[in-house]
Amino acid sequence: MSLPEIVSRGEWRAARAELLLKEKAATRARDALNAERRGLPMVEVDEEYVFEGGDGKATLLDLFEGRRQLVVYHFMFAPEWDAGCRSCSGFLDQVGHLAHLHARDTSFATVSRAPYPKILPFKARMGWTLPWYSSYGSGFNRDFEVTLEGEGELVERPGLSCFLRDRDRVFHTYTTYERGLDGLGSTTSLLDLTALGRQEEWEEPKGRASAYGAPAGSERIRYHDEYDD
């Protein structure tokens, strides 16, 4: 195994300071990219998708659970499989407590093509409590390009889509696939993909931080059992 060079504390500090300049530049570039993402146009979802979850049949609007935004993780679980994708399982394992997303008026749900009776025991095995729905029998996965036509068979790929709700109208704002999921899972990383972002004063474009009359930034963060729904 090749290990880092051994140096003095002073040499380490100098090297760390040099790297910090690049890290700060990367942070500023990421902020600019997130702002550009929030500036993307959106498309109204007219299709009446029907999902199945713990409470029976549900529409895409139902998945919002009354909140303004929705993040959907497209979990690879084909109808003929006996268990869900290992990589997708690793992704869900690192998703934080949903209360922090809910505090930003954003819901999170997982959707797979497998029938719900197959999803339920696997979800219990993994110990997950987050919302998980089956899109079996609908065109949802194909329409959002996470189920593709392969050579004589359907091919699954992981992805994540963001939606915005205006009363009963639903809009698709963003989708990313495969390597685009790298580094995601935390509350802020998921919010950065949405149209409203973290809803903090420093973000561009302006005017989205106070959309719900709540303070922005660290003033909004609570212990997950202390949020007022």
Coordinates of C-alpha atoms in Angstrom, one line a residue:
M1 CA 0.0 0.0 0.0
S2 CA 1.3 3.5 -0.9
L3 CA 1.0 5.8 2.1
P4 CA 1.3 9.6 2.3
E5 CA 4.7 11.2 2.7
I6 CA 5.8 11.7 6.4
V7 CA 6.6 15.4 7.1
S8 CA 6.9 17.8 10.0
R9 CA 3.8 19.6 11.5
G10 CA 4.9 22.9 9.9
E11 CA 5.2 21.3 6.5
W12 CA 1.8 19.7 6.9
R13 CA 0.3 23.1 7.8
A14 CA 1.8 24.7 4.7
A15 CA 0.5 21.9 2.4
R16 CA -2.9 22.0 4.1
A17 CA -3.2 25.8 3.6
E18 CA -2.4 25.4 -0.1
L19 CA -5.0 22.7 -0.5
L20 CA -7.6 24.8 1.5
L21 CA -7.4 27.5 -1.2
K22 CA -8.4 24.9 -3.8
E23 CA -11.2 23.6 -1.5
K24 CA -12.6 27.0 -1.1
A25 CA -12.5 27.6 -4.9
A26 CA -14.4 24.3 -5.3
T27 CA -17.0 25.3 -2.8
R28 CA -17.6 28.6 -4.6
A29 CA -17.8 26.8 -7.9
R30 CA -20.3 24.3 -6.4
D31 CA -22.4 27.2 -5.1
A32 CA -22.5 28.8 -8.6
L33 CA -23.5 25.4 -10.1
N34 CA -26.3 25.0 -7.6
A35 CA -27.6 28.5 -8.4
E36 CA -27.5 27.6 -12.1
R37 CA -29.4 24.4 -11.3
R38 CA -32.1 26.4 -9.4
G39 CA -32.4 28.5 -12.5
L40 CA -33.5 25.5 -14.7
P41 CA -37.0 25.7 -16.2
M42 CA -39.5 23.1 -15.1
V43 CA -42.0 20.8 -16.9
E44 CA -45.5 20.1 -15.7
V45 CA -46.3 16.4 -15.1
D46 CA -49.6 15.7 -16.8
E47 CA -49.4 11.9 -16.5
E48 CA -51.6 10.3 -13.8
Y49 CA -49.1 7.9 -12.3
V50 CA -50.5 5.4 -9.8
F51 CA -48.2 4.0 -7.1
E52 CA -48.7 1.5 -4.3
G53 CA -47.5 2.1 -0.8
G54 CA -48.2 1.3 2.8
D55 CA -51.6 3.1 2.6
G56 CA -52.6 1.6 -0.7
K57 CA -52.8 3.4 -4.0
A58 CA -51.2 6.9 -4.3
T59 CA -50.7 9.5 -7.0
L60 CA -47.5 11.5 -7.5
L61 CA -49.2 14.4 -5.7
D62 CA -49.8 12.1 -2.7
L63 CA -46.1 11.5 -2.5
F64 CA -45.6 15.1 -1.5
E65 CA -47.5 14.5 1.7
G66 CA -48.7 18.1 1.5
R67 CA -45.3 19.6 1.3
R68 CA -44.0 22.0 -1.5
Q69 CA -41.2 19.9 -2.8
L70 CA -40.5 16.2 -3.4
V71 CA -37.3 14.3 -3.9
V72 CA -37.7 10.8 -5.3
Y73 CA -34.9 8.2 -5.2
H74 CA -35.2 5.7 -8.1
F75 CA -34.2 2.5 -6.4
M76 CA -33.2 -0.3 -8.7
F77 CA -35.6 -3.2 -7.9
A78 CA -36.9 -5.0 -11.0
P79 CA -40.2 -7.1 -10.7
E80 CA -38.3 -10.4 -11.2
W81 CA -35.6 -9.7 -8.6
D82 CA -35.8 -11.2 -5.1
A83 CA -34.0 -8.3 -3.4
G84 CA -33.2 -4.7 -4.1
C85 CA -29.9 -3.4 -5.6
R86 CA -26.9 -3.4 -3.2
S87 CA -25.6 0.0 -4.3
C88 CA -29.1 1.6 -4.0
S89 CA -29.3 0.0 -0.5
G90 CA -26.0 1.6 0.4
F91 CA -27.4 5.0 -0.7
L92 CA -30.5 4.7 1.4
D93 CA -28.5 3.7 4.4
Q94 CA -26.8 7.1 4.3
V95 CA -29.9 9.3 3.9
G96 CA -30.3 11.4 7.1
H97 CA -33.3 11.9 9.3
L98 CA -36.2 13.1 7.1
A99 CA -37.3 15.6 9.7
H100 CA -34.6 18.0 8.5
L101 CA -35.9 17.8 4.9
H102 CA -39.5 18.2 6.1
A103 CA -38.5 21.4 8.0
R104 CA -37.7 22.8 4.5
D105 CA -41.1 21.8 3.2
T106 CA -39.5 18.9 1.2
S107 CA -40.6 15.3 1.2
F108 CA -38.5 12.3 0.3
A109 CA -39.7 9.0 -1.2
T110 CA -38.2 5.9 -2.8
V111 CA -39.8 4.4 -5.9
S112 CA -39.1 1.0 -7.5
R113 CA -40.6 -1.0 -10.3
A114 CA -41.0 -4.2 -8.2
P115 CA -44.5 -4.9 -6.9
Y116 CA -45.1 -3.6 -3.4
P117 CA -45.5 -7.2 -1.8
K118 CA -41.8 -7.7 -2.9
I119 CA -40.6 -4.4 -1.6
L120 CA -42.2 -4.7 1.9
P121 CA -40.2 -7.7 3.2
F122 CA -37.0 -6.3 1.8
K123 CA -37.7 -2.9 3.4
A124 CA -38.3 -4.6 6.8
R125 CA -35.1 -6.6 6.4
M126 CA -33.1 -3.4 5.9
G127 CA -34.9 -1.7 8.8
W128 CA -35.9 1.4 6.8
T129 CA -38.9 3.5 7.7
L130 CA -38.7 6.1 4.9
P131 CA -41.6 6.1 2.4
W132 CA -41.2 3.5 -0.4
Y133 CA -43.6 3.0 -3.3
S134 CA -44.0 0.6 -6.2
S135 CA -44.5 2.0 -9.7
Y136 CA -45.3 -1.5 -11.0
G137 CA -47.6 -1.3 -14.0
S138 CA -47.1 2.4 -14.7
G139 CA -44.7 4.2 -17.1
F140 CA -43.1 6.2 -14.3
N141 CA -39.7 4.5 -14.5
R142 CA -39.5 4.6 -18.3
D143 CA -40.7 8.2 -18.5
F144 CA -37.9 9.3 -16.1
E145 CA -35.4 7.1 -17.9
V146 CA -34.4 4.9 -15.0
T147 CA -35.7 1.8 -16.8
L148 CA -34.3 1.6 -20.3
E149 CA -34.6 -0.8 -23.3
G150 CA -31.6 -3.0 -23.4
E151 CA -30.7 -5.9 -25.7
G152 CA -34.0 -7.8 -25.5
E153 CA -34.6 -6.9 -21.9
L154 CA -35.2 -3.9 -19.6
V155 CA -32.3 -2.4 -17.8
E156 CA -32.5 -0.6 -14.5
R157 CA -30.3 2.3 -13.4
P158 CA -30.3 4.5 -10.3
G159 CA -31.4 8.0 -10.3
L160 CA -32.9 10.9 -8.3
S161 CA -35.6 13.3 -9.4
C162 CA -36.9 16.5 -7.9
F163 CA -40.5 17.9 -8.1
L164 CA -42.2 21.1 -7.2
R165 CA -45.9 21.5 -6.3
D166 CA -48.0 24.5 -7.0
R167 CA -51.4 23.6 -5.3
D168 CA -52.5 20.5 -7.3
R169 CA -50.1 21.0 -10.2
V170 CA -46.8 19.0 -10.1
F171 CA -43.7 20.1 -11.9
H172 CA -40.5 18.1 -12.7
T173 CA -37.4 20.3 -12.0
Y174 CA -34.4 18.0 -12.0
T175 CA -33.1 14.5 -12.5
T176 CA -29.6 13.0 -12.1
Y177 CA -28.3 9.5 -12.7
E178 CA -25.5 7.1 -11.6
R179 CA -22.3 9.1 -10.9
G180 CA -24.5 12.2 -10.4
L181 CA -25.5 10.5 -7.1
D182 CA -22.0 10.6 -5.7
G183 CA -21.8 12.5 -2.5
L184 CA -25.6 12.7 -2.1
G185 CA -27.5 11.6 1.0
S186 CA -27.2 14.5 3.5
T187 CA -30.0 17.0 3.9
T188 CA -28.1 19.9 2.3
S189 CA -26.9 17.8 -0.6
L190 CA -30.5 16.8 -1.5
L191 CA -31.8 20.3 -1.0
D192 CA -29.1 21.6 -3.3
L193 CA -30.7 19.6 -6.1
T194 CA -34.2 21.2 -5.6
A195 CA -35.7 24.3 -7.2
L196 CA -35.9 26.1 -3.9
G197 CA -32.5 24.9 -2.6
R198 CA -31.6 25.3 1.1
Q199 CA -33.9 28.4 1.2
E200 CA -31.2 30.6 2.7
E201 CA -30.6 34.3 2.3
W202 CA -27.2 34.0 0.6
E203 CA -28.5 31.7 -2.2
E204 CA -29.3 32.9 -5.8
P205 CA -31.9 33.6 -7.1
K206 CA -33.2 35.8 -4.3
G207 CA -36.7 35.6 -2.9
R208 CA -36.9 31.9 -2.1
A209 CA -35.4 31.9 1.4
S210 CA -38.5 33.4 3.1
A211 CA -41.1 31.4 1.1
Y212 CA -42.6 29.9 4.3
G213 CA -41.9 32.7 6.8
A214 CA -39.3 30.6 8.7
P215 CA -35.7 31.6 9.5
A216 CA -33.0 30.4 7.2
G217 CA -29.6 28.7 7.9
S218 CA -28.7 27.3 11.3
E219 CA -31.6 29.1 13.0
R220 CA -33.9 26.5 11.3
I221 CA -32.0 23.5 12.5
R222 CA -33.5 21.6 15.5
Y223 CA -33.1 18.2 17.1
H224 CA -35.1 16.0 14.8
D225 CA -37.8 15.5 17.5
E226 CA -38.2 19.2 18.1
Y227 CA -39.5 20.4 14.8
D228 CA -43.0 21.8 14.8
D229 CA -45.0 20.3 11.9

